[in-house]
PDB file of C-alpha atoms in Angstrom:
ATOM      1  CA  UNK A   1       0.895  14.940  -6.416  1.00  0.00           C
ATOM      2  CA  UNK A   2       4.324  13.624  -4.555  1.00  0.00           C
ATOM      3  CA  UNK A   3       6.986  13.037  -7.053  1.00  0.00           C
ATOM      4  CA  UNK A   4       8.227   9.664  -6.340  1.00  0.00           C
ATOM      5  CA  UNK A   5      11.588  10.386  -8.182  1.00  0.00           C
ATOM      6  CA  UNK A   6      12.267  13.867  -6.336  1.00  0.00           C
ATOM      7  CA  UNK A   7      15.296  11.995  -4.211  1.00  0.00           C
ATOM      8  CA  UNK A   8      17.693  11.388  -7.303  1.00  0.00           C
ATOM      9  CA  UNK A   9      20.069   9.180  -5.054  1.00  0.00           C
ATOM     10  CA  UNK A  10      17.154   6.888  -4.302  1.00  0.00           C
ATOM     11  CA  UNK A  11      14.975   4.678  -6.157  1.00  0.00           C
ATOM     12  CA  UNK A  12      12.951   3.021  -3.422  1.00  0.00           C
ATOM     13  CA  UNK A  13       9.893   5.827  -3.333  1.00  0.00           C
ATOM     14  CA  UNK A  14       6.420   4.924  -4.666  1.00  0.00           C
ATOM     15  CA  UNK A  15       3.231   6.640  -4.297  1.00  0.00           C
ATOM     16  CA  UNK A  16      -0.277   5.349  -2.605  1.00  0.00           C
ATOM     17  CA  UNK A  17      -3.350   6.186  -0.346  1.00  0.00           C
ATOM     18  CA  UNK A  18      -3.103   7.626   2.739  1.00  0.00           C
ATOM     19  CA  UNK A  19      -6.175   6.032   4.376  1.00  0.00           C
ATOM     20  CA  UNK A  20      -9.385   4.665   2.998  1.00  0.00           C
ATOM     21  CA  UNK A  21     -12.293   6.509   1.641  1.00  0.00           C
ATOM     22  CA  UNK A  22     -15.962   5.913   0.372  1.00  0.00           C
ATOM     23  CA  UNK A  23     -18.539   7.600  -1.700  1.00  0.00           C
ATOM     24  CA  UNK A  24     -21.552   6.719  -3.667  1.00  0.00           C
ATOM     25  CA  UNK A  25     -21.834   7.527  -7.626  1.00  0.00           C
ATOM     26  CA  UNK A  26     -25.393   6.928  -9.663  1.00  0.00           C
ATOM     27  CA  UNK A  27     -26.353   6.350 -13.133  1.00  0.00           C
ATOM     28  CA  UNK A  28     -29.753   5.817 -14.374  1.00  0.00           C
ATOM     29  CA  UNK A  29     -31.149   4.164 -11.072  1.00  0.00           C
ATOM     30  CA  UNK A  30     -27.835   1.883 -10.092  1.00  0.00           C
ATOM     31  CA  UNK A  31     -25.879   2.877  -7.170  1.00  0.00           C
ATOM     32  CA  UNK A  32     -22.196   2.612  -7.231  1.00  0.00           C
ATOM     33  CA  UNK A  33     -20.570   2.238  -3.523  1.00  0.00           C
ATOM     34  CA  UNK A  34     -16.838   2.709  -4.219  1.00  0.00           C
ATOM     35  CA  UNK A  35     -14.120   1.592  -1.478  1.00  0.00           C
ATOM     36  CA  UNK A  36     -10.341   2.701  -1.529  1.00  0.00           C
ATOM     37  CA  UNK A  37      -7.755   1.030   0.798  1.00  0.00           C
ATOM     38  CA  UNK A  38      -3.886   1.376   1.253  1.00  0.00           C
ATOM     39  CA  UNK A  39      -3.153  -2.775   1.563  1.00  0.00           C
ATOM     40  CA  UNK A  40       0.074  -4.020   2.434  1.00  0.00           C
ATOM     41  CA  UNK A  41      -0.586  -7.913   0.918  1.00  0.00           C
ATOM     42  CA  UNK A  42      -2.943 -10.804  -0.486  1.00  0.00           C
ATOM     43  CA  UNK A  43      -4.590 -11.646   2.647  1.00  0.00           C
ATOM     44  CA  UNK A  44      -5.353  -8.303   3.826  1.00  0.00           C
ATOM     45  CA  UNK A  45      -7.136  -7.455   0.880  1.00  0.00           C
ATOM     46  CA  UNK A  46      -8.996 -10.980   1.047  1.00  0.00           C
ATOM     47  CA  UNK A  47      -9.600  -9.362   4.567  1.00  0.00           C
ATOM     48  CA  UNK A  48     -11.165  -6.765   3.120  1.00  0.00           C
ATOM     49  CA  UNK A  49     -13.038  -8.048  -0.076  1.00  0.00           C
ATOM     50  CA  UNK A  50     -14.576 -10.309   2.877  1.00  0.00           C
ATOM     51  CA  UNK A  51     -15.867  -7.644   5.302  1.00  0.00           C
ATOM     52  CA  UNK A  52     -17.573  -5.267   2.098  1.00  0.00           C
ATOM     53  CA  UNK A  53     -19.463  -8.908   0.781  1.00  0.00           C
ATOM     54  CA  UNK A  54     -20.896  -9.199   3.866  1.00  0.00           C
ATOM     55  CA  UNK A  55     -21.544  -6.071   4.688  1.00  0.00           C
ATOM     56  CA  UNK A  56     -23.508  -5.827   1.102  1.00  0.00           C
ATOM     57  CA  UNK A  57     -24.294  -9.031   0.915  1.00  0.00           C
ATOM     58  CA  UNK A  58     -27.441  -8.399  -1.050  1.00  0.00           C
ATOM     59  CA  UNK A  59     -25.331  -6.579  -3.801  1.00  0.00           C
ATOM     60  CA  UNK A  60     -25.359  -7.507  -7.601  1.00  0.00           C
ATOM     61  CA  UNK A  61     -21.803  -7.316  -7.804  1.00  0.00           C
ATOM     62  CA  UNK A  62     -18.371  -6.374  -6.176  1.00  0.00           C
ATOM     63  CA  UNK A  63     -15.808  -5.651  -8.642  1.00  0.00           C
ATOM     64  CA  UNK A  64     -12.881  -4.572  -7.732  1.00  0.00           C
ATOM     65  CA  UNK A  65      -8.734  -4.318  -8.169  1.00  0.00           C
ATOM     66  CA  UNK A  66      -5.822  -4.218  -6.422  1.00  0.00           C
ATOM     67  CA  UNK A  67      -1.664  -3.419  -7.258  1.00  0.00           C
ATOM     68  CA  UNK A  68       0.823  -4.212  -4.869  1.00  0.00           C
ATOM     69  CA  UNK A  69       4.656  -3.449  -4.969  1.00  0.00           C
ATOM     70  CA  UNK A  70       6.683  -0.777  -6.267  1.00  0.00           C
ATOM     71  CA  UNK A  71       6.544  -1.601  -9.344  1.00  0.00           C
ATOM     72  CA  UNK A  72       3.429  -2.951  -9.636  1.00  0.00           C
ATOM     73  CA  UNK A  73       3.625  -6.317 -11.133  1.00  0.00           C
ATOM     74  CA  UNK A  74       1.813  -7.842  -8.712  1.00  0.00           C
ATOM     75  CA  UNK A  75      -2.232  -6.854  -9.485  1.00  0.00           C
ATOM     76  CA  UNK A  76      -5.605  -8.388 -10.154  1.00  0.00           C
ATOM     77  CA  UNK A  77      -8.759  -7.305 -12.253  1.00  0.00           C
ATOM     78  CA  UNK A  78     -12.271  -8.633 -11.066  1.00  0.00           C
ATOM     79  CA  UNK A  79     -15.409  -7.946 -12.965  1.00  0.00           C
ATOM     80  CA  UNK A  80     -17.517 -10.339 -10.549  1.00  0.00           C
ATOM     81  CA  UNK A  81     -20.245 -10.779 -12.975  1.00  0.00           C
ATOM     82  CA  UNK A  82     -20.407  -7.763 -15.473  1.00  0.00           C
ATOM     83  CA  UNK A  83     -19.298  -8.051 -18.860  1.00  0.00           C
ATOM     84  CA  UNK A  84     -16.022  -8.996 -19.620  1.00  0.00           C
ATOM     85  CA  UNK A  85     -13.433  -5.864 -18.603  1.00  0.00           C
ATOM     86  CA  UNK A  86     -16.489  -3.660 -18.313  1.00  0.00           C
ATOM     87  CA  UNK A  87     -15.379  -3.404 -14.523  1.00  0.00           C
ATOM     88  CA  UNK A  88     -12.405  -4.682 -13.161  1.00  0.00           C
ATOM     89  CA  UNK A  89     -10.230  -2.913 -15.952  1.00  0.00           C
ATOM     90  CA  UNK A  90     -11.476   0.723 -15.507  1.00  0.00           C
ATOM     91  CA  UNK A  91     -11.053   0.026 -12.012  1.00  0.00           C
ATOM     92  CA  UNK A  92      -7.532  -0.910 -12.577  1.00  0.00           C
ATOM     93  CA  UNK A  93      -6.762   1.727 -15.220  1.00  0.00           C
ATOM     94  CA  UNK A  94      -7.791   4.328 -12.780  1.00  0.00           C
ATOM     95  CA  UNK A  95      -5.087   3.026 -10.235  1.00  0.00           C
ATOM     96  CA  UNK A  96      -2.413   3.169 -13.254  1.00  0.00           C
ATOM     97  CA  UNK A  97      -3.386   6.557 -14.630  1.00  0.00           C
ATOM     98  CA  UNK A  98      -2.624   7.847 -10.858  1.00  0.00           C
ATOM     99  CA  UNK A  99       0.747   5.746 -10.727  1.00  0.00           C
ATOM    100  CA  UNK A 100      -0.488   3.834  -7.213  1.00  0.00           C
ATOM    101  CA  UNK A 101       0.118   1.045  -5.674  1.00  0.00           C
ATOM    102  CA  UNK A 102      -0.184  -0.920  -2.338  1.00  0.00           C
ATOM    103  CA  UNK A 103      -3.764  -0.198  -3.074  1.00  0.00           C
ATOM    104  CA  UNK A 104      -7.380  -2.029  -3.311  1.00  0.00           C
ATOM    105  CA  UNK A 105     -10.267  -0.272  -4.748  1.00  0.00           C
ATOM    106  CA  UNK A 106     -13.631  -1.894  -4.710  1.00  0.00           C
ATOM    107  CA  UNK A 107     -16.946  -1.116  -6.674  1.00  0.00           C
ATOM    108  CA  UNK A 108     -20.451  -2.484  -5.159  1.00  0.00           C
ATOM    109  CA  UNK A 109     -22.674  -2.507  -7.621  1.00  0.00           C
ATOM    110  CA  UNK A 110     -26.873  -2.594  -6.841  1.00  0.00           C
ATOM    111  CA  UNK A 111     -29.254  -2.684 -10.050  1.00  0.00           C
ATOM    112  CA  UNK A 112     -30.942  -0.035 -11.018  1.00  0.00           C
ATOM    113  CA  UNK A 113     -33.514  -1.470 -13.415  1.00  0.00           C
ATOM    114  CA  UNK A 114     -32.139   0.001 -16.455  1.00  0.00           C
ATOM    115  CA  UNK A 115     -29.333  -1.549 -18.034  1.00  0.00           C
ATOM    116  CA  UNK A 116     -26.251   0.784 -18.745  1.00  0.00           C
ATOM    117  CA  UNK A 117     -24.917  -1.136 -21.822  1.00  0.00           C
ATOM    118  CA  UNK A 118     -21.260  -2.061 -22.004  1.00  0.00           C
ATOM    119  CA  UNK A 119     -19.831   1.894 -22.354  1.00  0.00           C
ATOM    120  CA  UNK A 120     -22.131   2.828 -19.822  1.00  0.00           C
ATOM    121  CA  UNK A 121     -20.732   0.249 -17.522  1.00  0.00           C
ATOM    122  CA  UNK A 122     -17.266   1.132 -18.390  1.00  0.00           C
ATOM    123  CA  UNK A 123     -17.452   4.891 -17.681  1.00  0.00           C
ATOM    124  CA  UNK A 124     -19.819   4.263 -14.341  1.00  0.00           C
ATOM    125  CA  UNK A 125     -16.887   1.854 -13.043  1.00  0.00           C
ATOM    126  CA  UNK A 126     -13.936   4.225 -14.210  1.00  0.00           C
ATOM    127  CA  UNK A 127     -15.618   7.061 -12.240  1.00  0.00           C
ATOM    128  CA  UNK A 128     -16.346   5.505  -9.240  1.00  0.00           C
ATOM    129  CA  UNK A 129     -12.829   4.332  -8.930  1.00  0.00           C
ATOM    130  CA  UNK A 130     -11.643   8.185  -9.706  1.00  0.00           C
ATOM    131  CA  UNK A 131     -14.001   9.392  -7.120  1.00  0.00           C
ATOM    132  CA  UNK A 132     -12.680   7.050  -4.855  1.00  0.00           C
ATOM    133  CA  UNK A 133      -8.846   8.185  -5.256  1.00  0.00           C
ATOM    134  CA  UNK A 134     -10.167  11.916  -5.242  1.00  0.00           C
ATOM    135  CA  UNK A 135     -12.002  11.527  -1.772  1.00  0.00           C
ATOM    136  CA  UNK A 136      -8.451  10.338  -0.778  1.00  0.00           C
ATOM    137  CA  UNK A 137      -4.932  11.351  -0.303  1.00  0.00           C
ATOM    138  CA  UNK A 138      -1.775  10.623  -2.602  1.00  0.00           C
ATOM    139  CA  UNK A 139       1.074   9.757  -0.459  1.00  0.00           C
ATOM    140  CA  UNK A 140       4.519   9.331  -1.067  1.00  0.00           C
ATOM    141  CA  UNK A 141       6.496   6.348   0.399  1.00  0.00           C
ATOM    142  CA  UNK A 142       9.588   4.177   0.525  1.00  0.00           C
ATOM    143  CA  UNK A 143      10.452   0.424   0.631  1.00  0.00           C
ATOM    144  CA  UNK A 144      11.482  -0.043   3.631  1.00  0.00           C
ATOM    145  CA  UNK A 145      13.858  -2.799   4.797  1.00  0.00           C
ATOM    146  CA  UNK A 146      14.681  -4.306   8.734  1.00  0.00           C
ATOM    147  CA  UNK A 147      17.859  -5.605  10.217  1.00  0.00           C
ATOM    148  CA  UNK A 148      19.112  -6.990  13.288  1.00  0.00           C
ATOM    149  CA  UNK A 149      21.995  -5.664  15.247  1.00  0.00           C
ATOM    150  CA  UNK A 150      23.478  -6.757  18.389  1.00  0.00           C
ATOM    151  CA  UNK A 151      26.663  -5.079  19.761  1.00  0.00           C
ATOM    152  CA  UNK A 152      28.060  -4.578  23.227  1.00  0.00           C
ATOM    153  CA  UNK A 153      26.718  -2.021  25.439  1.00  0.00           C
ATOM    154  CA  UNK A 154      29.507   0.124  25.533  1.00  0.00           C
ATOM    155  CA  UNK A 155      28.801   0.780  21.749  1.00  0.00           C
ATOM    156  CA  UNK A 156      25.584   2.063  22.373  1.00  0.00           C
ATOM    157  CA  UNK A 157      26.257   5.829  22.207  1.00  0.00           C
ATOM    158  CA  UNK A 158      28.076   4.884  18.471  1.00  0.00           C
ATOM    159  CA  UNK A 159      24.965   3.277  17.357  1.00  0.00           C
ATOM    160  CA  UNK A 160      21.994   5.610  18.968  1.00  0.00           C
ATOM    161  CA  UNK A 161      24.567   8.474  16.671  1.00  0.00           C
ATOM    162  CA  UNK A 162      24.312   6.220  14.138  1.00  0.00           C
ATOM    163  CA  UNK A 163      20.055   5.755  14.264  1.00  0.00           C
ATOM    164  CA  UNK A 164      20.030   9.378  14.492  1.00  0.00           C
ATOM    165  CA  UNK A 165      22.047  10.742  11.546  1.00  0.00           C
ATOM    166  CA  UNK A 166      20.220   8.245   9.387  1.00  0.00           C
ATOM    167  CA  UNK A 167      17.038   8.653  10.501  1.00  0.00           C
ATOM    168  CA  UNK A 168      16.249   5.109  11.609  1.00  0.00           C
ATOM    169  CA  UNK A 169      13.293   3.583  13.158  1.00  0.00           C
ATOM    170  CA  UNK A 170      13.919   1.240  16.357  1.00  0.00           C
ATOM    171  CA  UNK A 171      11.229  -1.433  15.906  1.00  0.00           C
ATOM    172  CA  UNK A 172      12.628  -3.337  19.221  1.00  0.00           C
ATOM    173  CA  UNK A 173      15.603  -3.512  21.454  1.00  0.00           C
ATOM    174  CA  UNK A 174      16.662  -5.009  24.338  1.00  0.00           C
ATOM    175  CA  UNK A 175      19.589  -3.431  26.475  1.00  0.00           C
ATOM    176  CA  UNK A 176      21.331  -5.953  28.264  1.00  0.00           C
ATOM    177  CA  UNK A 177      25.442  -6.587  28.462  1.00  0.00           C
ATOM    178  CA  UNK A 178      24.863  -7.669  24.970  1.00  0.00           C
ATOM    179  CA  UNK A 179      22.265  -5.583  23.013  1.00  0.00           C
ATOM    180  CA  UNK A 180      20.019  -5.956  20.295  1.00  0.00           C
ATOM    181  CA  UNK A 181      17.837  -3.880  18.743  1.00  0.00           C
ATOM    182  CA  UNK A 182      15.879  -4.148  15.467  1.00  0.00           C
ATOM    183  CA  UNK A 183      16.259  -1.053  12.779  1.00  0.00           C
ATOM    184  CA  UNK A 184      13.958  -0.201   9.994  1.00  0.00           C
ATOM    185  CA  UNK A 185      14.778   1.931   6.809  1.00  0.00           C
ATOM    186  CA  UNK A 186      14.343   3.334   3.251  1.00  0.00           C
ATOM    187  CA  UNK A 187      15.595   1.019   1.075  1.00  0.00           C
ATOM    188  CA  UNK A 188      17.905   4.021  -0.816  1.00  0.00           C
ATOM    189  CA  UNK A 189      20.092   4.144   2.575  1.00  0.00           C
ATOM    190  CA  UNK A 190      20.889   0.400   2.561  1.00  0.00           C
ATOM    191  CA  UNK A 191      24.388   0.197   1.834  1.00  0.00           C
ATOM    192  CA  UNK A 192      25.469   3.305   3.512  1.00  0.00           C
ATOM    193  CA  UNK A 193      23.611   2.285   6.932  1.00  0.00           C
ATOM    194  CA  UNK A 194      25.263  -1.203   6.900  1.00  0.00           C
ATOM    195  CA  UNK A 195      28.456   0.059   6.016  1.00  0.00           C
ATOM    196  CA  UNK A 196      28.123   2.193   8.735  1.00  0.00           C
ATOM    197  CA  UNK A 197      27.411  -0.421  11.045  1.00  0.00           C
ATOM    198  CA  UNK A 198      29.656  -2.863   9.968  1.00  0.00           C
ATOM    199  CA  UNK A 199      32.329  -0.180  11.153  1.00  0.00           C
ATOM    200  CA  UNK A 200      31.505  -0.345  14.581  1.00  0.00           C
ATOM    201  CA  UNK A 201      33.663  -2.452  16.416  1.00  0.00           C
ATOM    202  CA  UNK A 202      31.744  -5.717  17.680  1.00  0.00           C
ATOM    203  CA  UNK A 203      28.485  -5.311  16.294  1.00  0.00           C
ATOM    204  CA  UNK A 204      26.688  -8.101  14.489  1.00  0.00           C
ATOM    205  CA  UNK A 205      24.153  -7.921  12.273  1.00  0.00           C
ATOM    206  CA  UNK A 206      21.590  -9.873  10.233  1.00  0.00           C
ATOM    207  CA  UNK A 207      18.520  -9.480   8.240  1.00  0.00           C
ATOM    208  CA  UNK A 208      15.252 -10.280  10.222  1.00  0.00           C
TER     209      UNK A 208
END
């Protein structure tokens, strides 16, 4: 597993899924369907939660959580219809125990006929939600951050020197007598990027 805190100088790193995955797990008759997304926000994972209900529309139950940020303050539990934290919990304990976040996982639940009892459903839910993140990929990643720069052109060699010591992504940029381009980075190199820029005669830039 990535070590988010390998890169001493930098705090921004935080660990996640590097696509989604699927699987089925059974217990005495029930099938579990188990869904695991990377999710950048709220209304993508609405997005989601919407396409699996109809998809199994005829489904018992979808339970299901979610953690977004790097530190993961931002989550939700769901036991849609089982008991009480017999579903949405081991779901969400899973996604602790692994340190993720940025991350949706999603049980669909069709009855069996034989009713698992509440430890049964606990240990059903917390495996599908491990199978799901096994099935997967841990990834490492960074907060990343976008500014604005415009500068004159004959600054451009200065700042392409500038993208490419750092690293930087170029999201946009339009090369005219007065430039502007749009940079994205880690977090970590914040104040040493803007600094940087900042130094370059005429630039200008803002946070977009």
């Amino acid at each position: 597993m990535p070590d988010p805190g390998q890169d001493s100088n930098f705090d921004d790193s935080f660990l996640t899924l590097a696509r989604s995955s699927e699987g089925l797990y059974k217990d005495k008759g029930s099938k579990f369907y188990f869904f695991a997304f990377p999710v950048q926000d709220e209304q993508e994972i609405k997005e989601l939660l919407a396409d699996l209900r109809k998809k199994y529309y005829d489904a018992r139950h979808h339970c299901f959580a979610w953690v977004l940020g790097k530190e993961g303050l931002d989550y939700r539990a769901n036991d849609d219809g089982e008991p009480n934290h017999s579903a949405g919990d081991p779901i969400l304990g899973q996604i602790r125990s692994n340190q993720l976040t940025d991350i949706l996982i999603v049980v669909v639940r069709y009855f069996g006929g034989t009713k698992l009892g509440m430890g049964g459903l606990i240990q059903a839910y917390k495996t599908s939600a491990a199978m799901a993140i096994e099935a997967n990929e841990i990834i490492e990643k960074q907060v990343k951050i976008r500014i604005q720069v415009q500068f004159p052109y004959p600054q451009m060699n200065e700042v392409m020197k500038l993208v490419k010591t750092h690293d930087l992504d170029i999201i946009a940029q339009e090369m005219t007598l007065d430039c502007q381009m749009s940079l994205e980075f880690r977090q970590g190199l914040e104040q040493r990027v803007t600094q940087a820029l900042v130094d370059i005669e005429g630039l200008e830039l803002s946070t977009a």
